[in-house]
Amino acid sequence: MSFDKRLINYWDEYYKKEHVPSFPSPFVKYVANQLIPELDILEIGCGNGRDSKYFSSKGHHVTGLDRSAEAIELCKNLYSSDEPIEFFYGTITDIAKTNKKKFDLIYSRFVIHAMSLNEELEMLKISYQLLNKDGQFFIECRSINDPLS
């Protein structure tokens, strides 16, 4: 899967600035309120790790994934000693090749709308393969009706 280098550079610069919200998103609170304890969760596009941290604080085992090296470095610096979260630099294709673990839940917030159609389809296909039998996939994304799009 190939990615637009301009987008990667954009996100690297964004996370270098560290002026991103650190509080949990409303979506993660919504999702977490529906879960049983101690799930294995993969967050696709974890950014600064704020939602990964929230899931972890609720007793879940979390793997945060992002294709921005700056974001992953930031996460490792912010949460390495506080929370037992594994942060992984790369794409879902990379994690599928190196991590043989299955997940109870895959979570992705504001990521899919930034992908090309081919990237979206590949992400959805691989996500399905990484889910346990009764696993769940929660996605929040912008739409054509979103005023921020």
C-alpha positions as YAML, in Angstrom:
chain: A
units: angstrom
residues:
- id: 1
  name: MET
  ca: [0.00, 0.00, 0.00]
- id: 2
  name: SER
  ca: [1.49, 3.35, -0.97]
- id: 3
  name: PHE
  ca: [0.78, 6.55, 0.90]
- id: 4
  name: ASP
  ca: [0.95, 10.19, -0.09]
- id: 5
  name: LYS
  ca: [4.27, 11.47, 1.32]
- id: 6
  name: ARG
  ca: [2.83, 14.98, 1.62]
- id: 7
  name: LEU
  ca: [0.29, 13.70, 4.14]
- id: 8
  name: ILE
  ca: [2.97, 11.93, 6.16]
- id: 9
  name: ASN
  ca: [5.05, 15.11, 6.19]
- id: 10
  name: TYR
  ca: [2.00, 17.14, 7.21]
- id: 11
  name: TRP
  ca: [1.28, 14.88, 10.19]
- id: 12
  name: ASP
  ca: [4.94, 14.74, 11.22]
- id: 13
  name: GLU
  ca: [5.02, 18.54, 11.35]
- id: 14
  name: TYR
  ca: [1.67, 18.64, 13.15]
- id: 15
  name: TYR
  ca: [2.88, 16.35, 15.95]
- id: 16
  name: LYS
  ca: [6.23, 18.12, 16.25]
- id: 17
  name: LYS
  ca: [4.32, 21.18, 17.40]
- id: 18
  name: GLU
  ca: [2.62, 19.23, 20.21]
- id: 19
  name: HIS
  ca: [-0.31, 21.67, 20.25]
- id: 20
  name: VAL
  ca: [-2.89, 18.92, 20.00]
- id: 21
  name: PRO
  ca: [-5.61, 18.14, 22.53]
- id: 22
  name: SER
  ca: [-4.57, 15.74, 25.28]
- id: 23
  name: PHE
  ca: [-8.03, 15.05, 26.69]
- id: 24
  name: PRO
  ca: [-9.95, 11.97, 25.49]
- id: 25
  name: SER
  ca: [-12.25, 12.47, 22.52]
- id: 26
  name: PRO
  ca: [-16.01, 12.20, 22.96]
- id: 27
  name: PHE
  ca: [-15.96, 9.22, 20.59]
- id: 28
  name: VAL
  ca: [-13.58, 7.19, 22.76]
- id: 29
  name: LYS
  ca: [-15.79, 7.81, 25.78]
- id: 30
  name: TYR
  ca: [-18.82, 6.65, 23.80]
- id: 31
  name: VAL
  ca: [-17.05, 3.48, 22.67]
- id: 32
  name: ALA
  ca: [-15.48, 2.70, 26.07]
- id: 33
  name: ASN
  ca: [-18.88, 2.87, 27.79]
- id: 34
  name: GLN
  ca: [-20.04, -0.07, 25.65]
- id: 35
  name: LEU
  ca: [-17.13, -2.43, 26.37]
- id: 36
  name: ILE
  ca: [-16.45, -5.30, 28.71]
- id: 37
  name: PRO
  ca: [-13.12, -5.15, 30.61]
- id: 38
  name: GLU
  ca: [-9.68, -6.17, 29.40]
- id: 39
  name: LEU
  ca: [-10.10, -6.19, 25.65]
- id: 40
  name: ASP
  ca: [-7.20, -6.24, 23.19]
- id: 41
  name: ILE
  ca: [-7.63, -3.00, 21.23]
- id: 42
  name: LEU
  ca: [-5.86, -1.70, 18.13]
- id: 43
  name: GLU
  ca: [-6.15, 2.02, 17.46]
- id: 44
  name: ILE
  ca: [-5.46, 2.89, 13.83]
- id: 45
  name: GLY
  ca: [-4.14, 6.45, 13.56]
- id: 46
  name: CYS
  ca: [-3.46, 6.96, 17.25]
- id: 47
  name: GLY
  ca: [-1.94, 10.43, 16.77]
- id: 48
  name: ASN
  ca: [-0.76, 11.72, 20.16]
- id: 49
  name: GLY
  ca: [-2.18, 8.66, 21.91]
- id: 50
  name: ARG
  ca: [-4.89, 10.38, 23.91]
- id: 51
  name: ASP
  ca: [-7.59, 7.83, 23.04]
- id: 52
  name: SER
  ca: [-5.19, 4.90, 23.43]
- id: 53
  name: LYS
  ca: [-4.37, 6.22, 26.91]
- id: 54
  name: TYR
  ca: [-8.07, 6.47, 27.75]
- id: 55
  name: PHE
  ca: [-8.74, 2.87, 26.71]
- id: 56
  name: SER
  ca: [-5.71, 1.75, 28.71]
- id: 57
  name: SER
  ca: [-6.89, 3.67, 31.79]
- id: 58
  name: LYS
  ca: [-10.10, 1.62, 31.58]
- id: 59
  name: GLY
  ca: [-8.14, -1.64, 31.83]
- id: 60
  name: HIS
  ca: [-7.78, -2.55, 28.15]
- id: 61
  name: HIS
  ca: [-4.63, -3.80, 26.42]
- id: 62
  name: VAL
  ca: [-3.90, -1.25, 23.71]
- id: 63
  name: THR
  ca: [-1.75, -1.10, 20.61]
- id: 64
  name: GLY
  ca: [-1.57, 2.35, 19.05]
- id: 65
  name: LEU
  ca: [-0.64, 2.52, 15.37]
- id: 66
  name: ASP
  ca: [0.29, 5.60, 13.34]
- id: 67
  name: ARG
  ca: [2.22, 6.24, 10.15]
- id: 68
  name: SER
  ca: [3.67, 9.47, 11.56]
- id: 69
  name: ALA
  ca: [7.04, 8.78, 13.18]
- id: 70
  name: GLU
  ca: [6.70, 12.05, 15.12]
- id: 71
  name: ALA
  ca: [3.35, 10.96, 16.56]
- id: 72
  name: ILE
  ca: [4.72, 7.61, 17.70]
- id: 73
  name: GLU
  ca: [7.79, 9.24, 19.25]
- id: 74
  name: LEU
  ca: [5.50, 11.68, 21.07]
- id: 75
  name: CYS
  ca: [3.35, 8.79, 22.35]
- id: 76
  name: LYS
  ca: [6.37, 6.87, 23.59]
- id: 77
  name: ASN
  ca: [7.63, 9.96, 25.42]
- id: 78
  name: LEU
  ca: [4.24, 10.78, 26.94]
- id: 79
  name: TYR
  ca: [3.06, 7.33, 27.98]
- id: 80
  name: SER
  ca: [6.04, 4.99, 28.21]
- id: 81
  name: SER
  ca: [6.02, 4.80, 31.99]
- id: 82
  name: ASP
  ca: [2.40, 5.62, 32.80]
- id: 83
  name: GLU
  ca: [0.40, 3.16, 30.76]
- id: 84
  name: PRO
  ca: [1.20, -0.29, 29.34]
- id: 85
  name: ILE
  ca: [0.45, 0.74, 25.76]
- id: 86
  name: GLU
  ca: [2.40, -0.59, 22.80]
- id: 87
  name: PHE
  ca: [2.94, 2.05, 20.13]
- id: 88
  name: PHE
  ca: [3.78, 0.95, 16.61]
- id: 89
  name: TYR
  ca: [5.06, 3.10, 13.74]
- id: 90
  name: GLY
  ca: [3.74, 2.07, 10.35]
- id: 91
  name: THR
  ca: [0.57, 1.04, 8.59]
- id: 92
  name: ILE
  ca: [-2.00, -1.63, 9.19]
- id: 93
  name: THR
  ca: [-0.26, -3.67, 6.50]
- id: 94
  name: ASP
  ca: [2.98, -3.46, 8.51]
- id: 95
  name: ILE
  ca: [1.36, -4.51, 11.76]
- id: 96
  name: ALA
  ca: [-0.44, -7.42, 10.06]
- id: 97
  name: LYS
  ca: [2.91, -8.71, 8.81]
- id: 98
  name: THR
  ca: [4.80, -8.40, 12.10]
- id: 99
  name: ASN
  ca: [2.15, -8.88, 14.77]
- id: 100
  name: LYS
  ca: [0.32, -12.20, 14.80]
- id: 101
  name: LYS
  ca: [-2.05, -11.02, 17.53]
- id: 102
  name: LYS
  ca: [-5.79, -10.74, 16.96]
- id: 103
  name: PHE
  ca: [-7.81, -7.91, 18.45]
- id: 104
  name: ASP
  ca: [-11.19, -7.77, 20.16]
- id: 105
  name: LEU
  ca: [-11.72, -4.23, 18.97]
- id: 106
  name: ILE
  ca: [-10.27, -1.99, 16.28]
- id: 107
  name: TYR
  ca: [-10.81, 1.73, 16.72]
- id: 108
  name: SER
  ca: [-10.15, 4.49, 14.24]
- id: 109
  name: ARG
  ca: [-11.07, 8.13, 14.62]
- id: 110
  name: PHE
  ca: [-10.71, 10.73, 11.87]
- id: 111
  name: VAL
  ca: [-8.39, 8.58, 9.73]
- id: 112
  name: ILE
  ca: [-10.32, 6.90, 6.95]
- id: 113
  name: HIS
  ca: [-11.41, 10.14, 5.29]
- id: 114
  name: ALA
  ca: [-7.72, 11.05, 4.81]
- id: 115
  name: MET
  ca: [-7.05, 7.89, 2.77]
- id: 116
  name: SER
  ca: [-7.40, 7.18, -0.90]
- id: 117
  name: LEU
  ca: [-10.12, 4.69, -1.86]
- id: 118
  name: ASN
  ca: [-7.51, 1.93, -2.34]
- id: 119
  name: GLU
  ca: [-6.04, 2.64, 1.09]
- id: 120
  name: GLU
  ca: [-9.50, 2.59, 2.67]
- id: 121
  name: LEU
  ca: [-10.35, -0.76, 1.11]
- id: 122
  name: GLU
  ca: [-7.01, -2.29, 2.13]
- id: 123
  name: MET
  ca: [-7.38, -0.97, 5.69]
- id: 124
  name: LEU
  ca: [-10.88, -2.40, 6.01]
- id: 125
  name: LYS
  ca: [-9.84, -5.77, 4.58]
- id: 126
  name: ILE
  ca: [-6.83, -6.12, 6.86]
- id: 127
  name: SER
  ca: [-8.76, -4.86, 9.88]
- id: 128
  name: TYR
  ca: [-11.32, -7.60, 9.36]
- id: 129
  name: GLN
  ca: [-8.51, -10.17, 9.23]
- id: 130
  name: LEU
  ca: [-7.02, -8.83, 12.49]
- id: 131
  name: LEU
  ca: [-10.29, -9.06, 14.43]
- id: 132
  name: ASN
  ca: [-11.18, -11.98, 16.69]
- id: 133
  name: LYS
  ca: [-14.32, -13.92, 15.73]
- id: 134
  name: ASP
  ca: [-16.76, -11.61, 17.52]
- id: 135
  name: GLY
  ca: [-14.56, -8.52, 17.33]
- id: 136
  name: GLN
  ca: [-15.88, -5.03, 16.77]
- id: 137
  name: PHE
  ca: [-14.68, -2.18, 14.56]
- id: 138
  name: PHE
  ca: [-15.52, 1.40, 15.56]
- id: 139
  name: ILE
  ca: [-14.86, 4.17, 13.02]
- id: 140
  name: GLU
  ca: [-15.53, 7.88, 13.31]
- id: 141
  name: CYS
  ca: [-14.94, 9.88, 10.17]
- id: 142
  name: ARG
  ca: [-15.83, 13.07, 8.43]
- id: 143
  name: SER
  ca: [-18.40, 13.05, 5.69]
- id: 144
  name: ILE
  ca: [-19.34, 15.28, 2.79]
- id: 145
  name: ASN
  ca: [-21.81, 16.94, 5.16]
- id: 146
  name: ASP
  ca: [-19.16, 17.78, 7.75]
- id: 147
  name: PRO
  ca: [-18.52, 21.55, 7.84]
- id: 148
  name: LEU
  ca: [-14.81, 20.89, 8.50]
- id: 149
  name: SER
  ca: [-14.31, 18.80, 5.37]
...
